[in-house]
Tab-separated table of C-alpha atoms and ligand atoms in Angstrom:
chain	number	residue	atom	x	y	z
A	1144	MET	CA	104.725	69.453	148.836
A	1145	LYS	CA	106.220	73.035	148.714
A	1146	ILE	CA	105.741	74.203	152.278
A	1147	GLY	CA	106.472	77.666	153.631
A	1148	PHE	CA	107.010	78.288	157.373
A	1149	ILE	CA	106.892	81.931	158.715
A	1150	GLY	CA	108.127	82.185	162.367
A	1151	THR	CA	110.868	79.617	163.326
A	1152	GLY	CA	111.339	80.452	166.873
A	1153	ASN	CA	111.198	78.063	169.948
A	1154	MET	CA	108.236	76.221	168.544
A	1155	GLY	CA	108.198	76.900	164.756
A	1156	GLY	CA	111.993	76.070	164.390
A	1157	PRO	CA	111.518	72.304	165.428
A	1158	MET	CA	108.080	72.063	163.864
A	1159	ALA	CA	109.585	73.196	160.565
A	1160	ALA	CA	112.496	70.795	160.933
A	1161	ASN	CA	110.025	67.991	161.286
A	1162	VAL	CA	108.213	69.110	158.094
A	1163	LEU	CA	111.475	69.111	156.207
A	1164	ALA	CA	112.353	65.595	157.704
A	1165	GLY	CA	108.889	64.551	156.251
A	1166	GLY	CA	110.417	64.977	152.870
A	1167	HIS	CA	108.821	68.258	151.884
A	1168	GLU	CA	110.527	71.218	150.302
A	1169	LEU	CA	110.660	74.064	152.703
A	1170	LEU	CA	110.836	77.799	152.450
A	1171	VAL	CA	111.452	79.707	155.747
A	1172	TYR	CA	111.103	83.288	156.911
A	1173	ASP	CA	111.698	84.870	160.226
A	1174	SER	CA	112.116	88.474	161.090
A	1175	GLN	CA	115.321	87.401	163.082
A	1176	ALA	CA	117.808	86.067	160.678
A	1177	THR	CA	119.276	83.719	163.253
A	1178	ALA	CA	116.101	81.897	163.732
A	1179	THR	CA	116.325	80.238	160.336
A	1180	GLU	CA	120.059	79.256	160.434
A	1181	ALA	CA	119.641	75.594	161.671
A	1182	LEU	CA	116.888	75.008	159.052
A	1183	GLU	CA	119.014	76.405	156.356
A	1184	ALA	CA	121.898	73.990	157.345
A	1185	SER	CA	119.428	71.152	157.010
A	1186	GLY	CA	118.210	72.160	153.493
A	1187	ALA	CA	115.690	74.753	153.986
A	1188	VAL	CA	115.655	77.746	151.801
A	1189	ARG	CA	115.382	81.209	153.438
A	1190	CYS	CA	113.349	83.752	151.719
A	1191	ASP	CA	114.285	87.470	151.658
A	1192	ASN	CA	110.827	88.594	152.078
A	1193	LEU	CA	107.248	87.365	152.922
A	1194	ALA	CA	106.012	87.870	149.321
A	1195	SER	CA	108.426	85.301	147.831
A	1196	LEU	CA	107.618	82.798	150.511
A	1197	ALA	CA	103.879	83.303	150.041
A	1198	SER	CA	103.854	83.029	146.283
A	1199	GLY	CA	106.161	80.009	146.153
A	1200	SER	CA	104.410	77.744	148.744
A	1201	GLU	CA	101.414	75.375	148.371
A	1202	VAL	CA	100.903	75.473	152.090
A	1203	VAL	CA	101.957	78.314	154.305
A	1204	PHE	CA	102.322	77.809	158.140
A	1205	LEU	CA	102.637	80.592	160.729
A	1206	SER	CA	104.036	80.175	164.341
A	1207	LEU	CA	104.161	83.745	165.409
A	1208	PRO	CA	103.908	85.291	168.874
A	1209	GLY	CA	100.195	86.364	168.786
A	1210	PRO	CA	97.249	88.178	167.183
A	1211	SER	CA	98.881	91.364	166.257
A	1212	GLU	CA	101.989	89.568	164.470
A	1213	VAL	CA	99.681	87.014	162.832
A	1214	THR	CA	97.346	89.825	161.556
A	1215	ALA	CA	100.171	91.884	160.067
A	1216	VAL	CA	101.838	88.890	158.501
A	1217	ALA	CA	98.541	87.645	157.023
A	1218	ALA	CA	97.810	91.338	155.414
A	1219	GLN	CA	101.207	91.028	153.844
A	1220	ILE	CA	101.068	87.466	152.369
A	1221	LEU	CA	97.419	87.122	151.379
A	1222	PRO	CA	97.597	89.466	148.425
A	1223	GLN	CA	100.429	87.152	147.144
A	1224	MET	CA	98.187	84.185	147.414
A	1225	SER	CA	95.468	82.657	145.405
A	1226	SER	CA	93.294	79.800	144.631
A	1227	GLY	CA	94.764	76.301	145.362
A	1228	GLN	CA	96.903	77.732	148.238
A	1229	THR	CA	96.306	77.214	151.993
A	1230	LEU	CA	97.300	79.365	154.940
A	1231	VAL	CA	97.453	77.542	158.520
A	1232	ASP	CA	97.959	79.574	161.620
A	1233	MET	CA	99.650	77.411	164.268
A	1234	SER	CA	100.109	80.287	166.660
A	1235	THR	CA	97.960	80.698	169.826
A	1236	ASN	CA	95.528	83.313	168.584
A	1237	SER	CA	92.290	84.894	169.455
A	1238	PRO	CA	89.184	82.907	167.908
A	1239	SER	CA	87.832	86.265	166.548
A	1240	VAL	CA	91.084	87.389	164.960
A	1241	VAL	CA	91.428	83.967	163.030
A	1242	LYS	CA	87.792	84.116	161.799
A	1243	ASP	CA	88.667	87.555	160.342
A	1244	ILE	CA	91.645	86.418	158.639
A	1245	ALA	CA	89.585	83.419	157.177
A	1246	ARG	CA	87.181	85.925	155.776
A	1247	ASP	CA	89.911	87.704	154.089
A	1248	ALA	CA	91.470	84.403	152.785
A	1249	ARG	CA	88.046	83.355	151.456
A	1250	ALA	CA	87.856	86.646	149.386
A	1251	ARG	CA	91.186	85.358	147.633
A	1252	ASP	CA	89.832	81.770	147.380
A	1253	VAL	CA	92.731	80.857	149.833
A	1254	VAL	CA	91.930	77.970	152.325
A	1255	PHE	CA	92.402	78.906	155.973
A	1256	LEU	CA	92.703	76.708	158.993
A	1257	ASP	CA	93.657	77.599	162.648
A	1258	ALA	CA	95.879	74.719	164.214
A	1259	PRO	CA	97.360	75.850	167.529
A	1260	VAL	CA	99.516	73.415	169.289
A	1261	SER	CA	100.292	72.030	172.705
A	1262	GLY	CA	103.241	69.946	174.185
A	1263	GLY	CA	106.007	72.697	174.454
A	1264	VAL	CA	109.415	72.896	172.870
A	1265	ARG	CA	110.076	69.146	173.877
A	1266	GLY	CA	106.999	68.107	171.884
A	1267	ALA	CA	107.769	70.224	169.047
A	1268	LYS	CA	111.352	68.621	168.728
A	1269	LYS	CA	110.047	65.135	169.173
A	1270	GLY	CA	107.116	65.710	166.771
A	1271	THR	CA	104.618	64.604	169.542
A	1272	LEU	CA	102.582	67.785	169.705
A	1273	ALA	CA	98.784	67.946	170.164
A	1274	ILE	CA	97.397	69.851	167.381
A	1275	MET	CA	93.825	71.310	167.499
A	1276	VAL	CA	92.463	72.273	164.112
A	1277	GLY	CA	89.571	74.514	163.218
A	1278	GLY	CA	88.279	74.701	159.665
A	1279	ASP	CA	86.541	72.836	156.879
A	1280	ALA	CA	86.775	68.882	157.386
A	1281	SER	CA	87.790	68.227	153.889
A	1282	HIS	CA	90.758	70.584	154.172
A	1283	TYR	CA	91.668	69.102	157.539
A	1284	SER	CA	91.773	65.713	156.037
A	1285	ARG	CA	93.896	66.893	153.099
A	1286	LEU	CA	96.435	68.482	155.499
A	1287	GLU	CA	96.512	65.835	158.103
A	1288	PRO	CA	99.693	64.045	156.791
A	1289	LEU	CA	101.468	67.450	157.240
A	1290	PHE	CA	100.091	67.703	160.675
A	1291	LYS	CA	101.208	64.180	161.487
A	1292	CYS	CA	104.932	65.289	160.643
A	1293	MET	CA	104.702	67.672	163.511
A	1294	GLY	CA	102.276	65.939	166.095
A	1295	GLU	CA	100.928	62.836	167.426
A	1296	ASN	CA	97.442	63.832	168.720
A	1297	ILE	CA	95.567	65.606	165.892
A	1298	PHE	CA	92.008	66.858	166.431
A	1299	HIS	CA	89.659	68.338	164.061
A	1300	VAL	CA	87.785	70.550	166.653
A	1301	GLY	CA	85.041	72.246	164.435
A	1302	ASP	CA	84.957	75.389	162.240
A	1303	VAL	CA	87.709	78.162	161.980
A	1304	GLY	CA	88.290	79.527	165.492
A	1305	ALA	CA	87.368	76.240	167.234
A	1306	GLY	CA	91.036	75.223	167.329
A	1307	ASN	CA	91.832	78.302	169.291
A	1308	VAL	CA	88.821	77.893	171.693
A	1309	ALA	CA	90.140	74.277	172.626
A	1310	LYS	CA	93.709	75.722	173.082
A	1311	LEU	CA	92.749	78.793	175.169
A	1312	VAL	CA	90.499	76.509	177.392
A	1313	ASN	CA	93.599	74.199	177.772
A	1314	ASN	CA	96.028	76.923	178.574
A	1315	MET	CA	93.848	78.688	181.086
A	1316	LEU	CA	93.725	75.369	182.856
A	1317	ALA	CA	97.446	74.799	182.507
A	1318	PHE	CA	98.540	78.126	183.822
A	1319	SER	CA	96.093	78.198	186.706
A	1320	THR	CA	97.364	74.869	187.961
A	1321	MET	CA	101.054	75.949	187.378
A	1322	MET	CA	100.566	78.972	189.656
A	1323	ALA	CA	98.754	76.930	192.229
A	1324	ASN	CA	101.577	74.063	191.964
A	1325	ALA	CA	104.205	76.801	192.751
A	1326	GLU	CA	102.207	77.861	195.806
A	1327	ALA	CA	101.899	74.192	196.862
A	1328	LEU	CA	105.494	73.486	196.767
A	1329	VAL	CA	106.501	76.619	198.601
A	1330	LEU	CA	103.775	76.023	201.250
A	1331	GLY	CA	104.825	72.259	201.810
A	1332	ALA	CA	108.436	73.232	202.044
A	1333	LYS	CA	107.830	76.107	204.497
A	1334	ALA	CA	105.907	73.658	206.508
A	1335	GLY	CA	108.912	71.195	206.680
A	1336	VAL	CA	108.131	68.668	204.134
A	1337	ASP	CA	110.801	67.656	201.721
A	1338	PRO	CA	109.798	68.782	198.266
A	1339	ASN	CA	110.865	65.508	196.601
A	1340	VAL	CA	108.579	63.664	198.931
A	1341	LEU	CA	105.693	66.138	198.390
A	1342	TRP	CA	106.134	65.856	194.632
A	1343	ASN	CA	105.873	62.052	194.813
A	1344	VAL	CA	102.971	62.268	197.213
A	1345	VAL	CA	100.980	64.455	194.921
A	1346	ARG	CA	102.037	62.728	191.675
A	1347	THR	CA	100.268	59.558	192.955
A	1348	SER	CA	97.305	61.465	194.475
A	1349	SER	CA	94.384	63.546	193.429
A	1350	GLY	CA	96.305	66.781	193.062
A	1351	SER	CA	98.373	65.719	190.208
A	1352	SER	CA	98.315	66.834	186.530
A	1353	MET	CA	100.524	67.105	183.655
A	1354	THR	CA	101.753	70.423	184.925
A	1355	TRP	CA	102.703	68.812	188.216
A	1356	GLU	CA	104.500	65.838	186.731
A	1357	GLY	CA	106.521	67.959	184.289
A	1358	GLY	CA	106.442	71.396	185.591
A	1359	ALA	CA	106.768	70.868	189.368
A	1360	ARG	CA	109.707	68.428	188.639
A	1361	ALA	CA	111.413	71.134	186.428
A	1362	ILE	CA	111.137	73.685	189.308
A	1363	LEU	CA	112.768	70.954	191.799
A	1364	ARG	CA	115.424	70.204	189.230
A	1365	ASP	CA	115.931	73.978	188.719
A	1366	ARG	CA	115.654	73.533	184.823
A	1367	LEU	CA	113.914	76.804	184.170
A	1368	ALA	CA	115.520	78.263	181.017
A	1369	PRO	CA	112.873	80.148	179.156
A	1370	THR	CA	110.788	77.903	176.655
A	1371	PHE	CA	107.503	79.332	177.475
A	1372	THR	CA	107.729	82.989	178.551
A	1373	VAL	CA	105.571	84.832	181.019
A	1374	ASP	CA	104.880	87.340	178.138
A	1375	LEU	CA	103.267	84.412	176.149
A	1376	ALA	CA	101.468	83.104	179.144
A	1377	CYS	CA	99.873	86.567	179.843
A	1378	LYS	CA	98.865	86.730	176.056
A	1379	ASP	CA	97.097	83.336	176.317
A	1380	ILE	CA	95.322	83.558	179.548
A	1381	GLY	CA	94.185	87.208	178.564
A	1382	LEU	CA	92.847	85.786	175.308
A	1383	ALA	CA	90.896	83.165	177.348
A	1384	THR	CA	89.533	85.967	179.801
A	1385	ASP	CA	88.764	88.082	176.598
A	1386	LEU	CA	86.762	85.089	175.181
A	1387	ALA	CA	84.829	84.788	178.487
A	1388	ASN	CA	83.967	88.308	178.696
A	1389	GLU	CA	82.801	88.288	174.860
A	1390	LEU	CA	80.646	85.325	175.652
A	1391	ASP	CA	79.358	86.713	179.051
A	1392	VAL	CA	80.647	83.658	180.949
A	1393	ASP	CA	81.713	84.603	184.473
A	1394	LEU	CA	85.166	83.380	185.450
A	1395	THR	CA	86.631	83.573	188.964
A	1396	MET	CA	89.606	81.360	189.383
A	1397	VAL	CA	91.302	82.047	186.090
A	1398	PRO	CA	91.274	85.800	186.415
A	1399	THR	CA	93.311	85.360	189.765
A	1400	ALA	CA	95.853	83.390	187.825
A	1401	GLU	CA	95.867	86.087	185.192
A	1402	ARG	CA	96.529	88.853	187.822
A	1403	LEU	CA	99.229	86.978	189.329
A	1404	LEU	CA	101.010	86.456	185.928
A	1405	LYS	CA	100.591	90.230	185.000
A	1406	ASP	CA	102.057	91.141	188.156
A	1407	PHE	CA	105.144	88.912	187.518
A	1408	GLN	CA	105.322	90.239	183.972
A	1409	ALA	CA	105.430	93.897	185.299
A	1410	ASN	CA	108.064	92.934	187.894
A	1411	GLY	CA	110.952	91.514	185.841
A	1412	TYR	CA	109.682	88.127	184.694
A	1413	ALA	CA	108.259	88.948	181.449
A	1414	LYS	CA	111.098	87.190	179.404
A	1415	GLU	CA	111.578	84.378	181.978
A	1416	ASP	CA	109.834	80.933	181.846
A	1417	VAL	CA	106.425	80.855	183.360
A	1418	LEU	CA	107.810	78.302	186.046
A	1419	ALA	CA	110.607	80.738	187.046
A	1420	THR	CA	107.931	82.952	188.729
A	1421	VAL	CA	108.393	80.402	191.559
A	1422	LYS	CA	111.347	82.402	192.690
A	1423	ALA	CA	109.169	85.391	193.754
A	1424	LEU	CA	107.141	82.946	195.976
A	1425	GLU	CA	110.304	81.511	197.449
A	1426	GLU	CA	111.599	84.972	198.197
A	1427	ALA	CA	108.343	85.963	199.890
A	1428	ALA	CA	108.217	82.825	201.940
A	1429	GLY	CA	111.877	82.613	202.709
A	1430	VAL	CA	112.410	79.048	201.465
A	1431	VAL	CA	113.989	77.546	198.456
A	1432	VAL	CA	112.374	74.554	196.513
A	1433	ARG	CA	114.565	75.015	193.395
A	1434	GLY	CA	117.525	72.690	193.159
A	1435	THR	CA	116.158	70.184	195.719
A	1436	TRP	CA	115.647	67.290	193.252
A	1437	ASP	CA	116.947	64.102	194.500
A	1438	GLU	CA	118.552	62.645	191.133
B	2573	NAD	P1	109.049	82.616	169.863
B	2573	NAD	O1	109.083	84.040	170.171
B	2573	NAD	O2	110.204	81.804	170.201
B	2573	NAD	O3	108.870	82.471	168.189
B	2573	NAD	C1	108.213	83.386	167.287
B	2573	NAD	C2	109.072	83.658	166.182
B	2573	NAD	O4	108.229	84.597	165.300
B	2573	NAD	C3	110.327	84.378	166.491
B	2573	NAD	O5	111.524	83.726	165.906
B	2573	NAD	C4	110.192	85.832	165.909
B	2573	NAD	O6	111.444	86.315	165.469
B	2573	NAD	C5	109.187	85.474	164.764
B	2573	NAD	N1	108.514	86.758	164.355
B	2573	NAD	C6	107.833	87.590	165.280
B	2573	NAD	N2	107.191	88.561	164.419
B	2573	NAD	C7	107.424	88.189	163.137
B	2573	NAD	C8	107.216	88.898	161.905
B	2573	NAD	N3	106.361	89.829	161.831
B	2573	NAD	N4	107.492	88.123	160.821
B	2573	NAD	C9	108.269	87.163	160.854
B	2573	NAD	N5	108.633	86.423	161.971
B	2573	NAD	C10	108.262	87.042	163.211
B	2573	NAD	O7	107.663	82.048	170.290
B	2573	NAD	P2	107.321	80.489	170.420
B	2573	NAD	O8	107.450	80.054	171.790
B	2573	NAD	O9	108.098	79.726	169.269
B	2573	NAD	O10	105.689	80.609	170.305
B	2573	NAD	C11	105.178	80.630	168.926
B	2573	NAD	C12	103.630	80.387	168.960
B	2573	NAD	O11	103.354	79.027	169.590
B	2573	NAD	C13	102.969	81.320	170.048
B	2573	NAD	O12	101.731	81.709	169.526
B	2573	NAD	C14	102.911	80.666	171.316
B	2573	NAD	O13	101.856	81.021	172.080
B	2573	NAD	C15	102.578	79.171	170.742
B	2573	NAD	N6	103.058	78.086	171.585
B	2573	NAD	C16	104.195	78.114	172.315
B	2573	NAD	C17	104.711	77.006	173.165
B	2573	NAD	C18	105.925	77.054	173.842
B	2573	NAD	O14	106.253	76.135	174.730
B	2573	NAD	N7	106.920	78.046	173.625
B	2573	NAD	C19	103.869	76.011	173.358
B	2573	NAD	C20	102.555	75.977	172.553
B	2573	NAD	C21	102.131	77.012	171.832
């Protein structure tokens, strides 16, 4: 198929590479020219503008930072699209924003699906992402082979917007536990327990989670290069609390994690990895847990 991919950053770059490796023709566009270089070297064609990508693709995928970028790009490409074409937003987005875009797409007879992903840059590179799709079931089935180029666990969650509901619920859990994990490591170390021993104890006990297995280990290994920034985490957890407010659901724990993340964002961590915020806790407690991994 002729596929267009807009937004080829940390996630979109390797996701698009897997679509290309799946034998599809690939047109790419990113506002930063360097973001498409590796894909061009592998055979993708960079478009000079959004309009030529939109008119030349059967399916257009978006992997953009968030609601404002997706809204702006959709407004530019939908006028170039028509019946028979499909637009899939794989960004983490607001359920109400994707519903608005779906309505604009329908007015042009363009199919729209929301399909946010989980699994990080590692999962994007390995093609093992979880993909949660919202939209019409028949269009989901038609696009499943394309999703399978990028992911291993593909879910049809419900109508448009449902993909992002599942994603936001997942991420509010993930970030709340990541914040608690960092506090746990620092508290244990301050109380004199070797962080490696603590990691192993929790890993095999009731406090464990995927974020402990992967995230807490990355902290101990001091492998904290930015792959998921505090800016993105604030966006996601903010979208989850917005959804709760919209639906009159009272949350208590998640807004605490949100407040913490926003403090880090305002205090120099915005472009750092979300796990790197452990540095602030180490500093306040006067202990270091990073770099203590026993290889
Ligand atoms: P990123 O910032 O690395 O990539 C976004 C890309 O979009 C950049 O290359 C940027 O230049 C481009 N871009 C921004 N505005 C644009 C525009 N108007 N037109 C064209 N290109 C534009 O971000 P990412 O980490 O790849 O995240 C992408 C999406 O995936 C986000 O919605 C994020 O929440 C979600 N996500 C990220 C991860 C992760 O681990 N990084 C995991 C799951 C989901």
